[in-house]
Amino acid sequence: MIFSNSWLKEWVDHQMCDEDLMESLTMAGLEVDGSAAVARQFSEIVVAEVQLVEQHPDADKLSVCSVNDGEKVFQVVCGATNVKQGMKVPFAKIGAEILVPDEDKPFRIKAAKLKGVESQGMICSAEEMGLEEKSEGILELSPEATLGEDIRGTLDLDDLSIELDLTPNRGDCLGMVGLAREVGVLTRKNVNDPGQVSVAASCKDEFPISITAKDGCPRYLGRVIKNINLNSSSPLWMQEKLRRSGIRSIDPIVDVTNFVLMELGQPMHAFDYERLHGGIDVRMAAEGEKLTLLDGKEVELNPNILVIADHAKAVAMAGIMGGLDTAVSDSTKNVFLECAYFDPLTIAGRARAFGMHTDASHRYERGVDYQLQQRAMERATELLLEIVGGEAGPITEAIGNLPTAAQVKLNYQSVPDLLGIEMERSEIREILERLGFTVLEDSDDYLALEIPPYRFDISIEADLIEELARIYGYNNIPETLGMGQQVLETAPEAELPVRRIRQQLATLGYQEVVTYSFIDPALSKLVMGSEFKAIPLQNPISEDLSVMRGSLLPGLLSTYHYNANRQQSRQRLFETGLVFQQEGHDIHQRAMLGGLISGNRLPEIWSNNRGISDFYDIKGDVETILSLQGQNSGICFEIAEKPGFHPGQCAKILHGQGTEIGYLGALHPAIARELDVDATVYLFELSLDEVQKGEIPKAKALSKYPEVSRDMAIVIAENITSGEILSNVQENAGEFLVGSRIFDVYQGDAVTKGKKSIALGLTWQHPSRTLSDDEINTIISRCVNALEEQFNANLRS
């Protein structure tokens, strides 16, 4: 939002210097992003009148002019094609100085001879005074301009254009009326709001309007204006106000709609009335419907796009841009003015989806005052009739599902409780009323208010407290230590804190990353598989961030790829976050823990070996995490296949009761090739809820009797997993088994091909007596028989 301080002063006489104004706006939440003078520095340029124009005797493209500054007539040679007798112009006298950008000294006007004819000054263009970057011809002033007056005073050039970087919740300040309201309450000055004008209809022409999309377009106004004269030009005062607001003057119709946009914050559009057919209908676009926009770009619409259509076709993207086929042209005689309120959520992101961002979409996305349309239509009509003439028909209005005015209650005691300051009740009420809130009830304890239709960011009491704080002045609120009741949260003993998990992973050498919850749909499909349906975003930031993540792995892989491209060969990364999956019509989110390792097992220093990380490294890290709450004894790993993982190096992690915790394994080679990953990458992804589940420790008496240990070696098929072997042994080794482990695996000449030798260590301990050798031998025999029965295993001789 760019505005002119001079224009602002017409609305509210704030009596602040430029620096104080910018500081006040910034501290009130309307951050000033920059400022610029509206003209170059110059002197001795005055208003003058061209009394005579003659052809230069020796140059076809030059004219010899007699210029009167009110005191004296000067002869000036001019090369502008638009110079004419009787026009008033800026005239730089001999001795005038103009500061030119990138020059150390100002340019000084001197008497000179051009093609043999003496020139006693210079008639100036807008470009030469710094009013425009490029202009053709000299600047024509208003006929009412006073001869001899300094041009800086005539055009109010001692002015400043100020640019605001408004947050999305302050769409009400995207017009002078809203900005003046803010400055008025900051300075406690009254706003000079001219209010709504009323332009009586001078013809009976109307154009029918209907609203099919009643939620998307709660209000739509239209008005026919006939017999306009587009040969007219916008007055200089309007052109200047637009220029100082960062908008270039184009033609009277566009200038008026832009002026209303900047003055009231209400976007408008004008159609060539003769090119419309039958009537206006505000509806959602049909699938594949096409529209050529004002910029010449053809777009293919979809049912999510709100359009303005006549009875033949779509003629505009509602709240974004008009269509080329119905645009106003030099031959236009009759126009149809539209002014509407569109629902912010219906417009939000639609322009960006087509690679556009317009002044209209910028405002409609943030919310436009839904009671403003009648005033804007009357104001635009008034200005158009003054500039291009014509006859205005009656205003036609169609109503959809209009919002209802919301109410909010402010407890007076909340002000000192939350801000730590005492404010008079009269001051609280004055601030809120100046901001546009309507007082419904003022009791001893609270203030009941109706929220103005332009404040979409106010809904609860805390919003009102924030309004009071910023208007009162953050700098005026004293610094205090604050007082508040400290309540310690209960830490469930059976739940492992996420902080503890993060600390353990950091201890293992991992670095935590935080990635976007929305990812590239192509990467999602690559990692999650083609059968997984990612949830698309309605208003994506960009095409490569347009779906919600269904896994943490795409983000981890993107981070890995980014760092690998910067010579970071050893990486150990982890992330905790939500993933999103659609089940039927419902969207579910799950908290997950993901990790990635690649490169050397240990940092590369002289005392460490240079072994490369493998499957068992990441498996060990996962076991370490699961052991934090005593789950390790009940965890098992099963061979599995899952999209994204290597089919031969992937394991499903299960709890003893069969509950799935997650997966770990190597990255699928096809994905590695697609992502241009040379190194082997190992990943894990676990359900954070399952990882946090723990077992509450239970004390029990230690046995006073000695442990009994036995080792046994079996020959078994090489495809049998360690988990299957240990599970079989634990089921048959009796209730007094306290330890079981595999301590050796052998495959070689001494073992039949296709077989492997597994050495197990088993430990028993009875709580009340010493186990005898006979009891242990019986248990060993039972275990061997069970292994032989299930796996055809034999004791190794």
PDB file of C-alpha atoms in Angstrom, residues 26-165:
ATOM      1  CA  THR A  26       4.970   1.402  12.394  1.00  0.00           C
ATOM      2  CA  MET A  27       4.392   1.234  16.139  1.00  0.00           C
ATOM      3  CA  ALA A  28       0.650   0.807  15.522  1.00  0.00           C
ATOM      4  CA  GLY A  29       1.291  -2.308  13.463  1.00  0.00           C
ATOM      5  CA  LEU A  30       1.222  -0.669  10.018  1.00  0.00           C
ATOM      6  CA  GLU A  31       4.894  -1.081   9.204  1.00  0.00           C
ATOM      7  CA  VAL A  32       6.445   1.545   6.946  1.00  0.00           C
ATOM      8  CA  ASP A  33       8.557  -0.180   4.320  1.00  0.00           C
ATOM      9  CA  GLY A  34       9.935   2.939   2.633  1.00  0.00           C
ATOM     10  CA  SER A  35       9.279   6.469   1.474  1.00  0.00           C
ATOM     11  CA  ALA A  36      10.184   8.679  -1.464  1.00  0.00           C
ATOM     12  CA  ALA A  37       9.801  12.318  -2.452  1.00  0.00           C
ATOM     13  CA  VAL A  38       7.123  12.835  -5.096  1.00  0.00           C
ATOM     14  CA  ALA A  39       9.335  15.119  -7.198  1.00  0.00           C
ATOM     15  CA  ARG A  40      12.959  16.104  -7.745  1.00  0.00           C
ATOM     16  CA  GLN A  41      14.538  18.958  -5.901  1.00  0.00           C
ATOM     17  CA  PHE A  42      14.415  22.089  -8.066  1.00  0.00           C
ATOM     18  CA  SER A  43      13.961  25.841  -7.800  1.00  0.00           C
ATOM     19  CA  GLU A  44      12.657  28.761  -9.885  1.00  0.00           C
ATOM     20  CA  ILE A  45      10.063  26.754 -11.799  1.00  0.00           C
ATOM     21  CA  VAL A  46       6.793  28.690 -11.925  1.00  0.00           C
ATOM     22  CA  VAL A  47       3.377  28.589 -13.563  1.00  0.00           C
ATOM     23  CA  ALA A  48       3.361  30.300 -16.945  1.00  0.00           C
ATOM     24  CA  GLU A  49       1.033  30.609 -19.940  1.00  0.00           C
ATOM     25  CA  VAL A  50       1.966  29.955 -23.562  1.00  0.00           C
ATOM     26  CA  GLN A  51       0.643  33.037 -25.393  1.00  0.00           C
ATOM     27  CA  LEU A  52       2.021  32.383 -28.876  1.00  0.00           C
ATOM     28  CA  VAL A  53       3.400  29.359 -30.745  1.00  0.00           C
ATOM     29  CA  GLU A  54       5.288  29.796 -34.011  1.00  0.00           C
ATOM     30  CA  GLN A  55       7.306  27.423 -36.181  1.00  0.00           C
ATOM     31  CA  HIS A  56      11.074  27.611 -35.765  1.00  0.00           C
ATOM     32  CA  PRO A  57      12.518  29.111 -38.972  1.00  0.00           C
ATOM     33  CA  ASP A  58      15.306  26.532 -39.292  1.00  0.00           C
ATOM     34  CA  ALA A  59      13.971  23.375 -37.568  1.00  0.00           C
ATOM     35  CA  ASP A  60      10.819  21.437 -38.395  1.00  0.00           C
ATOM     36  CA  LYS A  61      10.577  19.807 -34.963  1.00  0.00           C
ATOM     37  CA  LEU A  62      11.039  22.980 -32.896  1.00  0.00           C
ATOM     38  CA  SER A  63       8.602  25.742 -31.971  1.00  0.00           C
ATOM     39  CA  VAL A  64       9.264  29.270 -30.801  1.00  0.00           C
ATOM     40  CA  CYS A  65       6.912  30.163 -27.935  1.00  0.00           C
ATOM     41  CA  SER A  66       6.059  33.341 -26.088  1.00  0.00           C
ATOM     42  CA  VAL A  67       5.666  32.453 -22.414  1.00  0.00           C
ATOM     43  CA  ASN A  68       4.152  34.773 -19.794  1.00  0.00           C
ATOM     44  CA  ASP A  69       4.893  34.182 -16.094  1.00  0.00           C
ATOM     45  CA  GLY A  70       2.552  36.971 -14.978  1.00  0.00           C
ATOM     46  CA  GLU A  71       5.291  39.597 -14.860  1.00  0.00           C
ATOM     47  CA  LYS A  72       7.169  39.268 -18.104  1.00  0.00           C
ATOM     48  CA  VAL A  73       7.013  37.537 -21.477  1.00  0.00           C
ATOM     49  CA  PHE A  74       9.903  35.228 -22.434  1.00  0.00           C
ATOM     50  CA  GLN A  75      10.905  33.699 -25.759  1.00  0.00           C
ATOM     51  CA  VAL A  76      11.430  29.949 -25.397  1.00  0.00           C
ATOM     52  CA  VAL A  77      12.384  27.361 -28.004  1.00  0.00           C
ATOM     53  CA  CYS A  78      10.441  24.118 -27.338  1.00  0.00           C
ATOM     54  CA  GLY A  79      10.599  20.675 -28.967  1.00  0.00           C
ATOM     55  CA  ALA A  80       7.369  19.241 -27.478  1.00  0.00           C
ATOM     56  CA  THR A  81       4.656  18.316 -29.951  1.00  0.00           C
ATOM     57  CA  ASN A  82       1.794  19.047 -27.543  1.00  0.00           C
ATOM     58  CA  VAL A  83       2.637  22.705 -26.895  1.00  0.00           C
ATOM     59  CA  LYS A  84      -0.250  24.995 -27.829  1.00  0.00           C
ATOM     60  CA  GLN A  85      -1.425  28.534 -27.369  1.00  0.00           C
ATOM     61  CA  GLY A  86      -3.316  29.249 -24.150  1.00  0.00           C
ATOM     62  CA  MET A  87      -2.064  26.262 -22.148  1.00  0.00           C
ATOM     63  CA  LYS A  88      -0.522  26.726 -18.720  1.00  0.00           C
ATOM     64  CA  VAL A  89       2.813  25.037 -18.175  1.00  0.00           C
ATOM     65  CA  PRO A  90       5.724  24.690 -15.697  1.00  0.00           C
ATOM     66  CA  PHE A  91       8.358  27.229 -16.762  1.00  0.00           C
ATOM     67  CA  ALA A  92      11.972  27.100 -15.601  1.00  0.00           C
ATOM     68  CA  LYS A  93      13.452  30.588 -15.652  1.00  0.00           C
ATOM     69  CA  ILE A  94      17.061  31.404 -16.344  1.00  0.00           C
ATOM     70  CA  GLY A  95      18.934  30.498 -13.157  1.00  0.00           C
ATOM     71  CA  ALA A  96      16.569  27.702 -12.213  1.00  0.00           C
ATOM     72  CA  GLU A  97      18.255  24.563 -10.863  1.00  0.00           C
ATOM     73  CA  ILE A  98      17.074  20.968 -11.207  1.00  0.00           C
ATOM     74  CA  LEU A  99      18.730  18.176  -9.261  1.00  0.00           C
ATOM     75  CA  VAL A 100      19.307  15.256 -11.654  1.00  0.00           C
ATOM     76  CA  PRO A 101      19.794  11.754 -10.198  1.00  0.00           C
ATOM     77  CA  ASP A 102      23.390  10.453 -10.148  1.00  0.00           C
ATOM     78  CA  GLU A 103      24.770  13.941 -10.752  1.00  0.00           C
ATOM     79  CA  ASP A 104      26.927  15.783  -8.210  1.00  0.00           C
ATOM     80  CA  LYS A 105      25.679  19.229  -9.170  1.00  0.00           C
ATOM     81  CA  PRO A 106      22.201  20.406 -10.132  1.00  0.00           C
ATOM     82  CA  PHE A 107      21.447  21.224 -13.770  1.00  0.00           C
ATOM     83  CA  ARG A 108      21.264  25.028 -14.183  1.00  0.00           C
ATOM     84  CA  ILE A 109      19.056  26.689 -16.781  1.00  0.00           C
ATOM     85  CA  LYS A 110      20.942  29.217 -18.912  1.00  0.00           C
ATOM     86  CA  ALA A 111      20.096  31.423 -21.867  1.00  0.00           C
ATOM     87  CA  ALA A 112      20.973  29.621 -25.078  1.00  0.00           C
ATOM     88  CA  LYS A 113      20.557  29.745 -28.839  1.00  0.00           C
ATOM     89  CA  LEU A 114      18.899  26.786 -30.547  1.00  0.00           C
ATOM     90  CA  LYS A 115      19.358  26.739 -34.305  1.00  0.00           C
ATOM     91  CA  GLY A 116      20.052  30.460 -34.180  1.00  0.00           C
ATOM     92  CA  VAL A 117      17.021  31.445 -32.083  1.00  0.00           C
ATOM     93  CA  GLU A 118      17.508  32.634 -28.494  1.00  0.00           C
ATOM     94  CA  SER A 119      15.743  30.668 -25.738  1.00  0.00           C
ATOM     95  CA  GLN A 120      15.225  32.323 -22.346  1.00  0.00           C
ATOM     96  CA  GLY A 121      14.261  29.339 -20.203  1.00  0.00           C
ATOM     97  CA  MET A 122      12.666  25.922 -20.522  1.00  0.00           C
ATOM     98  CA  ILE A 123       9.107  24.622 -20.568  1.00  0.00           C
ATOM     99  CA  CYS A 124       9.211  21.479 -18.405  1.00  0.00           C
ATOM    100  CA  SER A 125       7.811  18.011 -18.798  1.00  0.00           C
ATOM    101  CA  ALA A 126       6.698  15.764 -15.926  1.00  0.00           C
ATOM    102  CA  GLU A 127       9.839  13.670 -16.456  1.00  0.00           C
ATOM    103  CA  GLU A 128      12.166  16.643 -16.060  1.00  0.00           C
ATOM    104  CA  MET A 129      10.604  17.501 -12.696  1.00  0.00           C
ATOM    105  CA  GLY A 130      10.769  13.886 -11.554  1.00  0.00           C
ATOM    106  CA  LEU A 131       7.010  13.345 -11.594  1.00  0.00           C
ATOM    107  CA  GLU A 132       7.271  10.432 -14.027  1.00  0.00           C
ATOM    108  CA  GLU A 133      10.064   8.136 -15.142  1.00  0.00           C
ATOM    109  CA  LYS A 134       9.252   8.828 -18.783  1.00  0.00           C
ATOM    110  CA  SER A 135       6.833  11.265 -20.379  1.00  0.00           C
ATOM    111  CA  GLU A 136       6.065  12.590 -23.826  1.00  0.00           C
ATOM    112  CA  GLY A 137       5.502  16.283 -24.200  1.00  0.00           C
ATOM    113  CA  ILE A 138       5.309  19.048 -21.656  1.00  0.00           C
ATOM    114  CA  LEU A 139       3.092  18.923 -18.593  1.00  0.00           C
ATOM    115  CA  GLU A 140      -0.205  20.727 -19.035  1.00  0.00           C
ATOM    116  CA  LEU A 141      -1.444  22.427 -15.883  1.00  0.00           C
ATOM    117  CA  SER A 142      -4.972  23.262 -14.804  1.00  0.00           C
ATOM    118  CA  PRO A 143      -6.409  26.433 -16.397  1.00  0.00           C
ATOM    119  CA  GLU A 144      -7.070  27.711 -12.844  1.00  0.00           C
ATOM    120  CA  ALA A 145      -3.360  27.680 -11.949  1.00  0.00           C
ATOM    121  CA  THR A 146      -2.061  31.101 -10.859  1.00  0.00           C
ATOM    122  CA  LEU A 147       0.575  32.691 -13.095  1.00  0.00           C
ATOM    123  CA  GLY A 148       3.943  33.152 -11.424  1.00  0.00           C
ATOM    124  CA  GLU A 149       3.188  30.756  -8.567  1.00  0.00           C
ATOM    125  CA  ASP A 150       5.959  28.346  -7.608  1.00  0.00           C
ATOM    126  CA  ILE A 151       5.093  25.004  -9.206  1.00  0.00           C
ATOM    127  CA  ARG A 152       5.936  23.184  -5.977  1.00  0.00           C
ATOM    128  CA  GLY A 153       3.041  24.957  -4.304  1.00  0.00           C
ATOM    129  CA  THR A 154       0.686  24.611  -7.270  1.00  0.00           C
ATOM    130  CA  LEU A 155       1.154  20.830  -7.480  1.00  0.00           C
ATOM    131  CA  ASP A 156       1.887  20.346  -3.760  1.00  0.00           C
ATOM    132  CA  LEU A 157       5.239  18.752  -4.580  1.00  0.00           C
ATOM    133  CA  ASP A 158       6.674  19.071  -1.071  1.00  0.00           C
ATOM    134  CA  ASP A 159       4.998  15.761  -0.387  1.00  0.00           C
ATOM    135  CA  LEU A 160       6.084  12.237   0.470  1.00  0.00           C
ATOM    136  CA  SER A 161       4.917   8.886  -0.859  1.00  0.00           C
ATOM    137  CA  ILE A 162       4.951   6.318   1.950  1.00  0.00           C
ATOM    138  CA  GLU A 163       4.836   2.579   1.390  1.00  0.00           C
ATOM    139  CA  LEU A 164       3.291   0.315   4.017  1.00  0.00           C
ATOM    140  CA  ASP A 165       4.007  -3.396   4.388  1.00  0.00           C
TER     141      ASP A 165
END
